[in-house]
Short mmCIF file of C-alpha atoms (C1' of nucleotides) in Angstrom, two decimals:
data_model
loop_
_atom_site.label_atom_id
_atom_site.label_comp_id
_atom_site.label_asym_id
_atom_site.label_seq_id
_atom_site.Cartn_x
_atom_site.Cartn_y
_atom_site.Cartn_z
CA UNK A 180 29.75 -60.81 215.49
CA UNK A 181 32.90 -62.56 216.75
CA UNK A 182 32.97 -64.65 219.61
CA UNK A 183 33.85 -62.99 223.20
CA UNK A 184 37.12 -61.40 223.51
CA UNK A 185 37.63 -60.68 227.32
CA UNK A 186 39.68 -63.25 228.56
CA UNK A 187 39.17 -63.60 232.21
CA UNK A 188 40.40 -62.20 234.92
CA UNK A 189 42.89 -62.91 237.70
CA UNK A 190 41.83 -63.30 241.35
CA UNK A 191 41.92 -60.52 243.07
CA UNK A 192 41.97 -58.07 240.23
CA UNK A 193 39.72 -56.07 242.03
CA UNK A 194 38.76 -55.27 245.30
CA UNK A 195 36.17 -52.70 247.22
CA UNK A 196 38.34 -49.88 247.05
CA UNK A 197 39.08 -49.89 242.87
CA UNK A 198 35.19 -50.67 242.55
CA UNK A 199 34.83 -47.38 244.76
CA UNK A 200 36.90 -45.26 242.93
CA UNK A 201 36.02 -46.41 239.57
CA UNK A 202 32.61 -45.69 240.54
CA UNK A 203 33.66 -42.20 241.96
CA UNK A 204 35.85 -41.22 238.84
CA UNK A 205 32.89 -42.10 236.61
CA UNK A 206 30.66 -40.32 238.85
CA UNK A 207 32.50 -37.40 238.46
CA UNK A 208 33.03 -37.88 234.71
CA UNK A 209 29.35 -37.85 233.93
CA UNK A 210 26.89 -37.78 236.40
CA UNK A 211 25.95 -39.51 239.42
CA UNK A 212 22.50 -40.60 238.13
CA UNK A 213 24.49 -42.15 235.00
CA UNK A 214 26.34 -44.83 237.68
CA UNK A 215 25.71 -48.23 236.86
CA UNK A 216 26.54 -51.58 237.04
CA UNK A 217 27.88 -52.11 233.30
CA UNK A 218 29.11 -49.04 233.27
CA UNK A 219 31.14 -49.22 236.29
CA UNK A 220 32.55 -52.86 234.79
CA UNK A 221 33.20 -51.69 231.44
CA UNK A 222 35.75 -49.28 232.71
CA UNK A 223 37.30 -52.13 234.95
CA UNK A 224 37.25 -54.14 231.86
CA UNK A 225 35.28 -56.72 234.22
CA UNK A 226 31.70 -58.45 234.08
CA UNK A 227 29.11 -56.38 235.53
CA UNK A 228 27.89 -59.35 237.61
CA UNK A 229 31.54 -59.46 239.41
CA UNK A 230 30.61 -56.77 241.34
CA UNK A 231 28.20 -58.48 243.68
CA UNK A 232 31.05 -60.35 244.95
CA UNK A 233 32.05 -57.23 246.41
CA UNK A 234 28.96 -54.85 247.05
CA UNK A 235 26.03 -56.82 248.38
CA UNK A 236 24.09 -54.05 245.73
CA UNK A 237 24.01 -50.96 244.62
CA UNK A 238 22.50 -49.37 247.12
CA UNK A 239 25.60 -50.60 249.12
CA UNK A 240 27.72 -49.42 247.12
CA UNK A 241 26.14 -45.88 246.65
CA UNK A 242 26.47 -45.87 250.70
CA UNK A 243 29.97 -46.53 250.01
CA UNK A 244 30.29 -43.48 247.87
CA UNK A 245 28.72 -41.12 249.65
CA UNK A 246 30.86 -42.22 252.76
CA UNK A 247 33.84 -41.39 250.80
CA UNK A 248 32.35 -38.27 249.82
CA UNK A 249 32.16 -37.05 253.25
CA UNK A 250 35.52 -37.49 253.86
CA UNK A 251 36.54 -35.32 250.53
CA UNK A 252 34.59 -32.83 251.95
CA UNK A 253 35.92 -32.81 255.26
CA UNK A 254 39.10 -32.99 254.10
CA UNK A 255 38.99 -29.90 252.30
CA UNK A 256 37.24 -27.71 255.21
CA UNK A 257 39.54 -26.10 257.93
CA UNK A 258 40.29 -27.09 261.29
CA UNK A 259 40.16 -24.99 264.20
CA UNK A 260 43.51 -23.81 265.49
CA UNK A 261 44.53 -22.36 268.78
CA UNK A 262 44.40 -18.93 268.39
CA UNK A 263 42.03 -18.58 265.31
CA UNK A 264 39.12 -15.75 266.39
CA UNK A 265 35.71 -17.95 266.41
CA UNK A 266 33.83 -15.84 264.06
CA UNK A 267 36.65 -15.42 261.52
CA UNK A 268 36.93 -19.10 261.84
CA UNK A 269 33.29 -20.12 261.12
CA UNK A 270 32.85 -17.94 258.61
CA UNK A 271 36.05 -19.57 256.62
CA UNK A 272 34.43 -22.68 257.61
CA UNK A 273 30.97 -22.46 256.09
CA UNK A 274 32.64 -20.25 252.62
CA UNK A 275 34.34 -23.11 252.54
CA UNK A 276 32.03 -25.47 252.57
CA UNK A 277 29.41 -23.58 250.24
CA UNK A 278 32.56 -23.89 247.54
CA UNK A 279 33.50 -27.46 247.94
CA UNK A 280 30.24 -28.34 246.85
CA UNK A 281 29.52 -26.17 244.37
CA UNK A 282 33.04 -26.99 242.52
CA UNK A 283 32.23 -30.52 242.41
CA UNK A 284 28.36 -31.85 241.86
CA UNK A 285 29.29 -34.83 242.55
CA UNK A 286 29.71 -34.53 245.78
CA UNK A 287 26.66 -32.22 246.42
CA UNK A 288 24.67 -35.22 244.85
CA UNK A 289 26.15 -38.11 247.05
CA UNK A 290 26.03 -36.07 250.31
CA UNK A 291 23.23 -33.85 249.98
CA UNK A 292 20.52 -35.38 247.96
CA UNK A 293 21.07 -39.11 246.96
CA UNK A 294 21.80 -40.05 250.88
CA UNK A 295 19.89 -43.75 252.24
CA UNK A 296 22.22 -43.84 255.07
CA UNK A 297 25.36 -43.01 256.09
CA UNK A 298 27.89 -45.48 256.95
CA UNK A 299 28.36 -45.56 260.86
CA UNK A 300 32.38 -44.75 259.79
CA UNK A 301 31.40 -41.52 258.29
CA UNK A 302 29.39 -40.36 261.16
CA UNK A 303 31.69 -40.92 263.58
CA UNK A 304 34.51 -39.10 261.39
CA UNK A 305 31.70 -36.03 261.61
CA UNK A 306 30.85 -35.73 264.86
CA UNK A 307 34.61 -36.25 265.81
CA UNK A 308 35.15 -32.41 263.67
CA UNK A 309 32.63 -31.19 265.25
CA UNK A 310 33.47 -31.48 268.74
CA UNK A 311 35.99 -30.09 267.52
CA UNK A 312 34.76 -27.02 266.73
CA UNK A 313 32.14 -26.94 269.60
CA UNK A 314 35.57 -27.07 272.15
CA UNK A 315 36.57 -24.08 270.11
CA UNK A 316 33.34 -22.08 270.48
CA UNK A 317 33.26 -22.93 274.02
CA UNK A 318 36.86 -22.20 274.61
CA UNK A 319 36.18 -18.71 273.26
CA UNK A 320 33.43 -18.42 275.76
CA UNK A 321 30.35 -19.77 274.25
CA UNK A 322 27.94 -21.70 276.33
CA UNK A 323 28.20 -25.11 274.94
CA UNK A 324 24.57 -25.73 274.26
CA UNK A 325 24.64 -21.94 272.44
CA UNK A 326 27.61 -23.33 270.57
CA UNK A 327 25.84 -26.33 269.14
CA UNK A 328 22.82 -24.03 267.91
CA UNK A 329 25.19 -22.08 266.14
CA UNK A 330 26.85 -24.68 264.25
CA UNK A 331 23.64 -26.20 263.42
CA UNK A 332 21.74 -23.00 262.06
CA UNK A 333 25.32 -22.41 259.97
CA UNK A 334 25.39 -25.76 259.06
CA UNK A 335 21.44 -26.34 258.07
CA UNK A 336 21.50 -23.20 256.67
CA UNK A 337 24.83 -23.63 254.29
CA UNK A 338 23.27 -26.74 253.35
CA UNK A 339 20.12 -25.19 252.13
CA UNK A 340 21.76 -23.15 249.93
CA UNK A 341 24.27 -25.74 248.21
CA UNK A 342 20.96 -27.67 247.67
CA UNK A 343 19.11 -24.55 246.08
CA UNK A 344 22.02 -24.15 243.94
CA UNK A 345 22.22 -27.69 242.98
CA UNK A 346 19.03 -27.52 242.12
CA UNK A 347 19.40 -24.49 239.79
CA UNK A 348 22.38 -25.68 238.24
CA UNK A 349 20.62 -28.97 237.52
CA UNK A 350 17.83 -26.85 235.13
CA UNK A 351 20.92 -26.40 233.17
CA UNK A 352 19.90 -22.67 232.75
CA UNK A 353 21.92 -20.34 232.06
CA UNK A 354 19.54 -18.06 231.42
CA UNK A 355 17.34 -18.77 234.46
CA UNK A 356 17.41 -15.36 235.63
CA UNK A 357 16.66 -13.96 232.24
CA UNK A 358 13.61 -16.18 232.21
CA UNK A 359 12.86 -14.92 235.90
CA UNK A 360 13.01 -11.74 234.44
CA UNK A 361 10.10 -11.69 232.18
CA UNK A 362 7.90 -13.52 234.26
CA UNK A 363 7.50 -10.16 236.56
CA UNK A 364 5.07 -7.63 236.09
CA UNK A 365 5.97 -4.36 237.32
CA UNK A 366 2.27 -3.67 237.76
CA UNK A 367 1.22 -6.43 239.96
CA UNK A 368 5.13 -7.22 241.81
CA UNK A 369 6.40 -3.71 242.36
CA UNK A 370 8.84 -4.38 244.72
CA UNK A 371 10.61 -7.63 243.38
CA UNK A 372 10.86 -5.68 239.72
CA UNK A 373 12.22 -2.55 241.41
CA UNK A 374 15.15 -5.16 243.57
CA UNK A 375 15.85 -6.91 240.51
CA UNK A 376 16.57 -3.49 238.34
CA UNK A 377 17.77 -1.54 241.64
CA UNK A 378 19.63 -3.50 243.48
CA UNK A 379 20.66 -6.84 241.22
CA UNK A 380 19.30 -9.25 243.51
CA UNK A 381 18.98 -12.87 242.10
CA UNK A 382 15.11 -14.39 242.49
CA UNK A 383 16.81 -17.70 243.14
CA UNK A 384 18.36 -16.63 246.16
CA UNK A 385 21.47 -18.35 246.25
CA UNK A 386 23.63 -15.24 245.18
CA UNK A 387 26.88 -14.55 247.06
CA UNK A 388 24.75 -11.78 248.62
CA UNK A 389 22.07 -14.38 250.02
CA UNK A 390 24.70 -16.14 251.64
CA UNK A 391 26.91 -13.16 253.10
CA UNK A 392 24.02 -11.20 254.59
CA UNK A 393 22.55 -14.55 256.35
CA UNK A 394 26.07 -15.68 257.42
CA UNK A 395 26.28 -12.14 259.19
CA UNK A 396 23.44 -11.87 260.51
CA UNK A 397 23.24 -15.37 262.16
CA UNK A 398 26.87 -14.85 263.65
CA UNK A 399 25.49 -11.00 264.83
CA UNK A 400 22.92 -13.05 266.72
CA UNK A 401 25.47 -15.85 268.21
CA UNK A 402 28.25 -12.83 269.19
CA UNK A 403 25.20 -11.06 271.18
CA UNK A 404 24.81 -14.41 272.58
CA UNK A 405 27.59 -14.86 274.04
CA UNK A 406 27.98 -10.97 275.31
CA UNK A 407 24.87 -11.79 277.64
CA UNK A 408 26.04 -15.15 278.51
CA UNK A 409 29.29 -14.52 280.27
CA UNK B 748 -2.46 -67.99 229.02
CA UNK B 749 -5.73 -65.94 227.92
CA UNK B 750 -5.87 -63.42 225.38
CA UNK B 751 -5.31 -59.97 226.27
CA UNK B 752 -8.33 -58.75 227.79
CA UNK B 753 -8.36 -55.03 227.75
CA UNK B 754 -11.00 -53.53 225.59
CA UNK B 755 -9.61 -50.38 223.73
CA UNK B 756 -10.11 -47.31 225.87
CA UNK B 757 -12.93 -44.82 224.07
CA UNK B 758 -11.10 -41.46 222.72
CA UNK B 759 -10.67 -38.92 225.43
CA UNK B 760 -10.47 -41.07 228.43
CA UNK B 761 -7.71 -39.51 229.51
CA UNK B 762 -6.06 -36.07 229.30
CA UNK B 763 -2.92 -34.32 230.94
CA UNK B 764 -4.92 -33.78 233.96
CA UNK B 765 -5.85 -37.39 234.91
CA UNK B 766 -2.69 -38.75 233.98
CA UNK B 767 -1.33 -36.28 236.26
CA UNK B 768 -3.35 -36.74 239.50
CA UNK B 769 -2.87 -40.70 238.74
CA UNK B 770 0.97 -40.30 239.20
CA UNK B 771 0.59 -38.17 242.28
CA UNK B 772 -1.88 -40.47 243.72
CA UNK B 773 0.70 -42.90 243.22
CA UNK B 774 3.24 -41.24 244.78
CA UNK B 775 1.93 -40.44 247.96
CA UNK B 776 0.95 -44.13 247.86
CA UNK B 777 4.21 -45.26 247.49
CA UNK B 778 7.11 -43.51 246.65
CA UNK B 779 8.04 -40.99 244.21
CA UNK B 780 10.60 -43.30 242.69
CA UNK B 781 8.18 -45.80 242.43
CA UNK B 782 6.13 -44.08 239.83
CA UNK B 783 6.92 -45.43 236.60
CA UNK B 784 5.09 -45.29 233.56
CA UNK B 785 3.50 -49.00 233.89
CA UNK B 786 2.47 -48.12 237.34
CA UNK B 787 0.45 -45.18 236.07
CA UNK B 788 -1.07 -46.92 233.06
CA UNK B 789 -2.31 -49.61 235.45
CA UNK B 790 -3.91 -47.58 237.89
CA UNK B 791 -5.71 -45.64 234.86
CA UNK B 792 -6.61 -49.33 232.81
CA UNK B 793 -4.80 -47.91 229.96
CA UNK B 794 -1.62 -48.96 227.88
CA UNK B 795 1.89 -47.67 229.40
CA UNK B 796 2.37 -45.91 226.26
CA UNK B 797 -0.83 -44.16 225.62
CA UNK B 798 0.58 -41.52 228.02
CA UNK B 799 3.29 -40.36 225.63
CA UNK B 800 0.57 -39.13 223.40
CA UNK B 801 -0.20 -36.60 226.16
CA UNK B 802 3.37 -36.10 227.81
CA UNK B 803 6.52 -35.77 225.59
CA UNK B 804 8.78 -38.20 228.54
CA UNK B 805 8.47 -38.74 232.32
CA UNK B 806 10.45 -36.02 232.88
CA UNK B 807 8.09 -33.73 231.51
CA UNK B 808 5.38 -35.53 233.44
CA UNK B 809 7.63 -35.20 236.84
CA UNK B 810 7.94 -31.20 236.24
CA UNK B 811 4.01 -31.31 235.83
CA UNK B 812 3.86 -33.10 239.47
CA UNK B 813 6.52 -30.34 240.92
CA UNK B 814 4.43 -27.86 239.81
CA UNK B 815 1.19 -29.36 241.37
CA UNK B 816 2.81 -29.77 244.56
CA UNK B 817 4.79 -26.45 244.88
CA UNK B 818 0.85 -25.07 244.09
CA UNK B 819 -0.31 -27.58 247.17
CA UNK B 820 2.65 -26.33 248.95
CA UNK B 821 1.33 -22.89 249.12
CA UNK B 822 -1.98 -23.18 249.14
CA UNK B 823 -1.86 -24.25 252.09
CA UNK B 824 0.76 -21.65 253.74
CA UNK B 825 -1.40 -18.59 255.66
CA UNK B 826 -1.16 -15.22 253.35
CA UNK B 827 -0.35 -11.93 255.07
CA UNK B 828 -3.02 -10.37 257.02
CA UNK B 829 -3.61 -6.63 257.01
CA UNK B 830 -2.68 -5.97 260.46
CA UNK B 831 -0.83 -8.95 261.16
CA UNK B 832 2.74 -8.00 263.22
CA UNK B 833 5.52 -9.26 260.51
CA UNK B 834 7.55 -11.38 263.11
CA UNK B 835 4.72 -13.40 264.35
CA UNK B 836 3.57 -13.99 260.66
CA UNK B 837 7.03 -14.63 259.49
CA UNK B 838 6.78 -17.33 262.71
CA UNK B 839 3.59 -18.81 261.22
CA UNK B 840 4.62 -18.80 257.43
CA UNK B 841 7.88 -20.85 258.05
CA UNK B 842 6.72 -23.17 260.98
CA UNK B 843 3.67 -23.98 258.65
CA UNK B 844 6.26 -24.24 255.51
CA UNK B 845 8.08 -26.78 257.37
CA UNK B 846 4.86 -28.54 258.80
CA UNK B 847 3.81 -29.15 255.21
CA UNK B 848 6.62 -31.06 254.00
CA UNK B 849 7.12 -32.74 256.85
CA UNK B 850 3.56 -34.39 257.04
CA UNK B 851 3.90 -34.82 253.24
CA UNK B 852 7.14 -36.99 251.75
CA UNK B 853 5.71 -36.60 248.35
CA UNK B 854 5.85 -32.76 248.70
CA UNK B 855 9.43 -32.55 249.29
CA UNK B 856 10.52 -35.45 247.05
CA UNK B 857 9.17 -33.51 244.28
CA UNK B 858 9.70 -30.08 244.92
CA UNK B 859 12.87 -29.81 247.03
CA UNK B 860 14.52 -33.08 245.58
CA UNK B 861 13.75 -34.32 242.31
CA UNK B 862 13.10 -30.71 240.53
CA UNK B 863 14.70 -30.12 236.98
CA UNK B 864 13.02 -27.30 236.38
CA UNK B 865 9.88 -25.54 237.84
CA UNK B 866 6.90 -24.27 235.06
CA UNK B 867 7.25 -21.44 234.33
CA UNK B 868 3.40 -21.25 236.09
CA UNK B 869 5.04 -22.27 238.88
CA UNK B 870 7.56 -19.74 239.10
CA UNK B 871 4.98 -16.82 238.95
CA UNK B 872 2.61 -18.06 241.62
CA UNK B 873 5.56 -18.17 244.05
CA UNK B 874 6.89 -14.78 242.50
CA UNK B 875 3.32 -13.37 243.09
CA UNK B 876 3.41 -14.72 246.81
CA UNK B 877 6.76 -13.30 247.09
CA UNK B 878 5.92 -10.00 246.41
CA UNK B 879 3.15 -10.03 249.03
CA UNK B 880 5.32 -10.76 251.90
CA UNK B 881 7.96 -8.83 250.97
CA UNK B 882 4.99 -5.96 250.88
CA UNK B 883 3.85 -6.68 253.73
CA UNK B 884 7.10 -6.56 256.15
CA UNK B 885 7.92 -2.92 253.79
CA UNK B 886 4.59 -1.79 255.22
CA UNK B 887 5.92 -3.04 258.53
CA UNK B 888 8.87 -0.47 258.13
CA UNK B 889 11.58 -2.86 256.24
CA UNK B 890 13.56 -1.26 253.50
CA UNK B 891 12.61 -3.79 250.52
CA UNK B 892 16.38 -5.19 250.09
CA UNK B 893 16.11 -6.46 254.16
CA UNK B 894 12.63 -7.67 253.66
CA UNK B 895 13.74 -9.50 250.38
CA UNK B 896 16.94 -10.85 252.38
CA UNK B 897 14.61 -11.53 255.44
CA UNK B 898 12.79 -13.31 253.60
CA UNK B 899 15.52 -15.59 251.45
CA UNK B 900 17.55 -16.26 254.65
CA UNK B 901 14.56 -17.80 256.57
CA UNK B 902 13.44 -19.69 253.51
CA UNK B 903 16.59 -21.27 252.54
CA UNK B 904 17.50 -22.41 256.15
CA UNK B 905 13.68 -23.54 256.41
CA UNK B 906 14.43 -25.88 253.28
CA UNK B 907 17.87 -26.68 254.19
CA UNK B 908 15.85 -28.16 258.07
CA UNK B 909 12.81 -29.96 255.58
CA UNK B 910 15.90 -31.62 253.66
CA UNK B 911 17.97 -32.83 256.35
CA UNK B 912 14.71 -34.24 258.29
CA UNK B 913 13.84 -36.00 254.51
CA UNK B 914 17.04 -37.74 254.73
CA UNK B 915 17.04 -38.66 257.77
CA UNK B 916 13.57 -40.52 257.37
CA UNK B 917 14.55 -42.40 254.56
CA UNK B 918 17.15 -43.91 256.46
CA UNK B 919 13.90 -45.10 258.10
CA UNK B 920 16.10 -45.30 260.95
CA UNK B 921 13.73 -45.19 264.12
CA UNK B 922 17.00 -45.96 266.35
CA UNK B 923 19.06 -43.35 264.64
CA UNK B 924 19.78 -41.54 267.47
CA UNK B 925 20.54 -44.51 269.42
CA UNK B 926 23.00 -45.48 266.63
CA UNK B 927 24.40 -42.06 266.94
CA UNK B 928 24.65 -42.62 270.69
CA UNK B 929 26.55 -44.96 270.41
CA UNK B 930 29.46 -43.02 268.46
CA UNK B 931 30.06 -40.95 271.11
CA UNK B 932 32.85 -41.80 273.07
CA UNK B 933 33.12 -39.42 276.20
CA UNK B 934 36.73 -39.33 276.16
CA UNK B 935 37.51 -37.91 272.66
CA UNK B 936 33.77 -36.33 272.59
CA UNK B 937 33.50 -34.54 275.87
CA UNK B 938 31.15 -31.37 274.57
CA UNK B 939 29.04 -33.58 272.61
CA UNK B 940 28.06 -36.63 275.00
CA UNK B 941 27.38 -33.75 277.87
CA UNK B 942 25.26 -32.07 275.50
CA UNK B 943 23.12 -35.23 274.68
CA UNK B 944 22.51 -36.51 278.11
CA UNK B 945 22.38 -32.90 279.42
CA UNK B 946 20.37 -30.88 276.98
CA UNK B 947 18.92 -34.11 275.42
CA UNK B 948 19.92 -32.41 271.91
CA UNK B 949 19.66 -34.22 268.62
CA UNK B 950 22.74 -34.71 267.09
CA UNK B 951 20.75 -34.74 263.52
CA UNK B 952 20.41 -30.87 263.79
CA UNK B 953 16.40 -31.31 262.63
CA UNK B 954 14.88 -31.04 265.93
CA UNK B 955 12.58 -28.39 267.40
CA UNK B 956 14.90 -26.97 268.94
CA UNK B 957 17.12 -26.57 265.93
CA UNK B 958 14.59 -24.99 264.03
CA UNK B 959 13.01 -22.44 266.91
CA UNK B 960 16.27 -21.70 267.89
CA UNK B 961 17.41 -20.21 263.94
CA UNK B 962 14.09 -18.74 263.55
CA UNK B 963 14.30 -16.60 266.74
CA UNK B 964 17.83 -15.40 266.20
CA UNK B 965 17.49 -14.72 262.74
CA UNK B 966 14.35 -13.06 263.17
CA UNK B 967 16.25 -11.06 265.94
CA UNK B 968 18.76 -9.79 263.81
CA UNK B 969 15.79 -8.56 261.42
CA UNK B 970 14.56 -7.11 264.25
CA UNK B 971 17.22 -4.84 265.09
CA UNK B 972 18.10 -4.24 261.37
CA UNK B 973 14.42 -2.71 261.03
CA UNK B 974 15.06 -0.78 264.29
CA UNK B 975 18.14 0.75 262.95
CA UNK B 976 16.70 1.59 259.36
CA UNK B 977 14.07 3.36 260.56
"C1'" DA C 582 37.51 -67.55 246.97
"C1'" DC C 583 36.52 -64.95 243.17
"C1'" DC C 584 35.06 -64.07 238.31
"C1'" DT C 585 31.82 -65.42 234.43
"C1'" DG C 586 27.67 -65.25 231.25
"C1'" DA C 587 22.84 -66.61 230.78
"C1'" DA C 588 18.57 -65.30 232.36
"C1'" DC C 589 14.77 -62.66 234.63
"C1'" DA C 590 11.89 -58.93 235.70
"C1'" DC C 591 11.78 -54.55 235.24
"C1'" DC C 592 12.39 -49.63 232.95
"C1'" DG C 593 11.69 -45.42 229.32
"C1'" DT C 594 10.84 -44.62 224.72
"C1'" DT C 595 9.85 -45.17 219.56
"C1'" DC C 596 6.89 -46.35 216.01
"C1'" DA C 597 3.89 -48.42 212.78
"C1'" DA C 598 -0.65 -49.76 213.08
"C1'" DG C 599 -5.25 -49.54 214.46
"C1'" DT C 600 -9.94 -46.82 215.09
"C1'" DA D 171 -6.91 -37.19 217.08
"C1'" DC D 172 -6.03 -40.54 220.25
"C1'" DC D 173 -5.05 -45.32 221.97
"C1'" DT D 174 -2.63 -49.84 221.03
"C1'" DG D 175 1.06 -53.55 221.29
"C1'" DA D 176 5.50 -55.03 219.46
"C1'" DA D 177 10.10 -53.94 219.82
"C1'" DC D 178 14.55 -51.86 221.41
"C1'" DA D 179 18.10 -50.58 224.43
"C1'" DC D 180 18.86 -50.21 228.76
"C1'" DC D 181 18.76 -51.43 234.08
"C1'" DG D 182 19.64 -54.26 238.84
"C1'" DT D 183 19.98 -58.72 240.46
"C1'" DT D 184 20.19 -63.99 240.88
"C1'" DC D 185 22.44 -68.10 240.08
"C1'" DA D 186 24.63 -72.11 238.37
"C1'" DA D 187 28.89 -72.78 236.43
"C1'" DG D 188 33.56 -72.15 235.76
"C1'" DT D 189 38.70 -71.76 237.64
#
DNA sequence: ACCTGAACACCGTTCAAGT
DNA sequence: ACCTGAACACCGTTCAAGT
């Protein structure tokens, strides 16, 4: 029981942007439901309460971080260059965006699932890539209302399966599939027994298989699209 | 200042099951992360901690709620029909799927959001469900590994479209497209601005639209898969 | 202007004690 | 066997007080 020890700290020793990455780093280190206040401090060897000179609260803060993780995200995810065939392109695109997340659940949890709002900065960073990639898609002869559909199937549909695999991953089972296994009964689920022993599909649908056949057959549809439409 | 004034509850005044329908009816009331064991105890007139004799933690009484509403979930989607042409049930199944969630917060908090893991109950009612669609389009002429891929594909875009809307309304943002609007600067976002005051698309990617416009072209490229199987 | 600790109202959970 | 309150270790947040 001695008396406190932290002496106290200059002005200025911290700022929005070491708050944000302290709170990043320890979201990464552990887990994003396991970000708080203390915790956050304690690694800026800082009062909790000194904090809510810079973040109005938490929730603020958490908008910060997810705004930041947008911009990881994006960062990592391809642009379009002249030249690049559109379907080659969105396909790299959307693998690429299915493996961003899925390395790092951080980033699933701050984009996909813990979102209030985004910060109006974020958004804007967004739709800027996006036009982007619309230009391309029309430039290679895409109507530009067909080439908005198509990103947003790809993208809804990428999304759906980073959350499903999220979710999965967040059972912590490694033996989910085993315990899939023995819940079928050949006698009254004849067909998903004989796909799991025939053809190794995964019940949870978020195998690489899942994702390739969808991604192929959603770009099948958007190249017959675009056949008819010139 | 008064004494406490509850009178001890008689043996057997609660069980799993009430405890149980108290938290849900206390989510839909409120929020899902609004339930808390206090909340529940007062809605039943019972101590907070009584509950622990009949749930190990809350997060064993949150998988108990996820497995309630994946059961409300599907009781409430339309079972295949002798008779029934796949696509338009396939229609049916997924615009109901997506119906349900959306006219239900609680429903998707629970099962798409907050799940750790599903009961293993759970699992085999949607297994057994499974297995009758995917029966159902192999009757229709499918070869089992399409139907089962059919079948994936439309349900993890369908889910990936009830997520995105989710988010979006707890922004509560009623103006968010007039916030997005308001990004848009024609000159660096040509494609985009025409498309919103042309098409009148939503730039959130949950609209009709969005979702009729996946649903028809991947259901098209079953379409032609089943053709050429034949 | 920025950092501090005391203090408050809340949690989830444990546990010895009642009936 | 089932329900109870006291108690503990945690939160997020406010606020008067320091420098």
């Amino acid at each position: 029981m001695s008396a406190p020890v932290r002496t106290r700290r200059p002005r200025g020793s911290i700022d929005p942007d070491i708050i944000l990455h302290a709170a990043l780093d320890l979201a990464r280190a552990t887990d994003v439901d396991s970000v708080s206040m203390p915790a956050i401090a304690e690694r800026l060897g800082v009062g909790a309460t000194s904090i809510y000179w810079h973040y109005r609260s938490k929730d603020d803060l958490l908008r910060a971080m997810s705004g930041a993780a947008i911009h990881l995200v994006w960062d990592r995810l391809p642009e379009p260059e002249a030249g690049t065939p559109w379907r080659a392109y969105l396909e790299r695109h959307f693998r690429a965006m299915r493996a961003i997340y899925r390395d790092d659940d951080m980033l699933a949890d701050l984009v996909l699932f813990r979102i209030r709002s985004y910060s109006l900065d974020a958004t804007h960073v967004l739709f800027q890539r996006i036009e982007g990639i619309v230009a391309m898609l029309v430039a290679s002869g895409f109507r530009p209302i067909t080439a908005w559909h198509a990103y947003s199937t790809l993208s809804t549909f990428t999304r759906g399966i980073i959350v499903a695999e999220r979710s999965q991953r967040l059972n912590h089972s490694p033996a989910v599939d085993e315990r899939h296994r023995r819940l079928l009964v050949p006698q009254t689920m004849p067909h998903l027994t004989a796909l799991l022993d025939g053809e190794g599909i995964a019940l949870a649908m978020v195998s690489d298989d899942d994702f390739e056949w969808a991604l192929a057959r959603i770009l099948d549809g958007c190249a017959r699209l675009r056949e008819s439409e010139r």
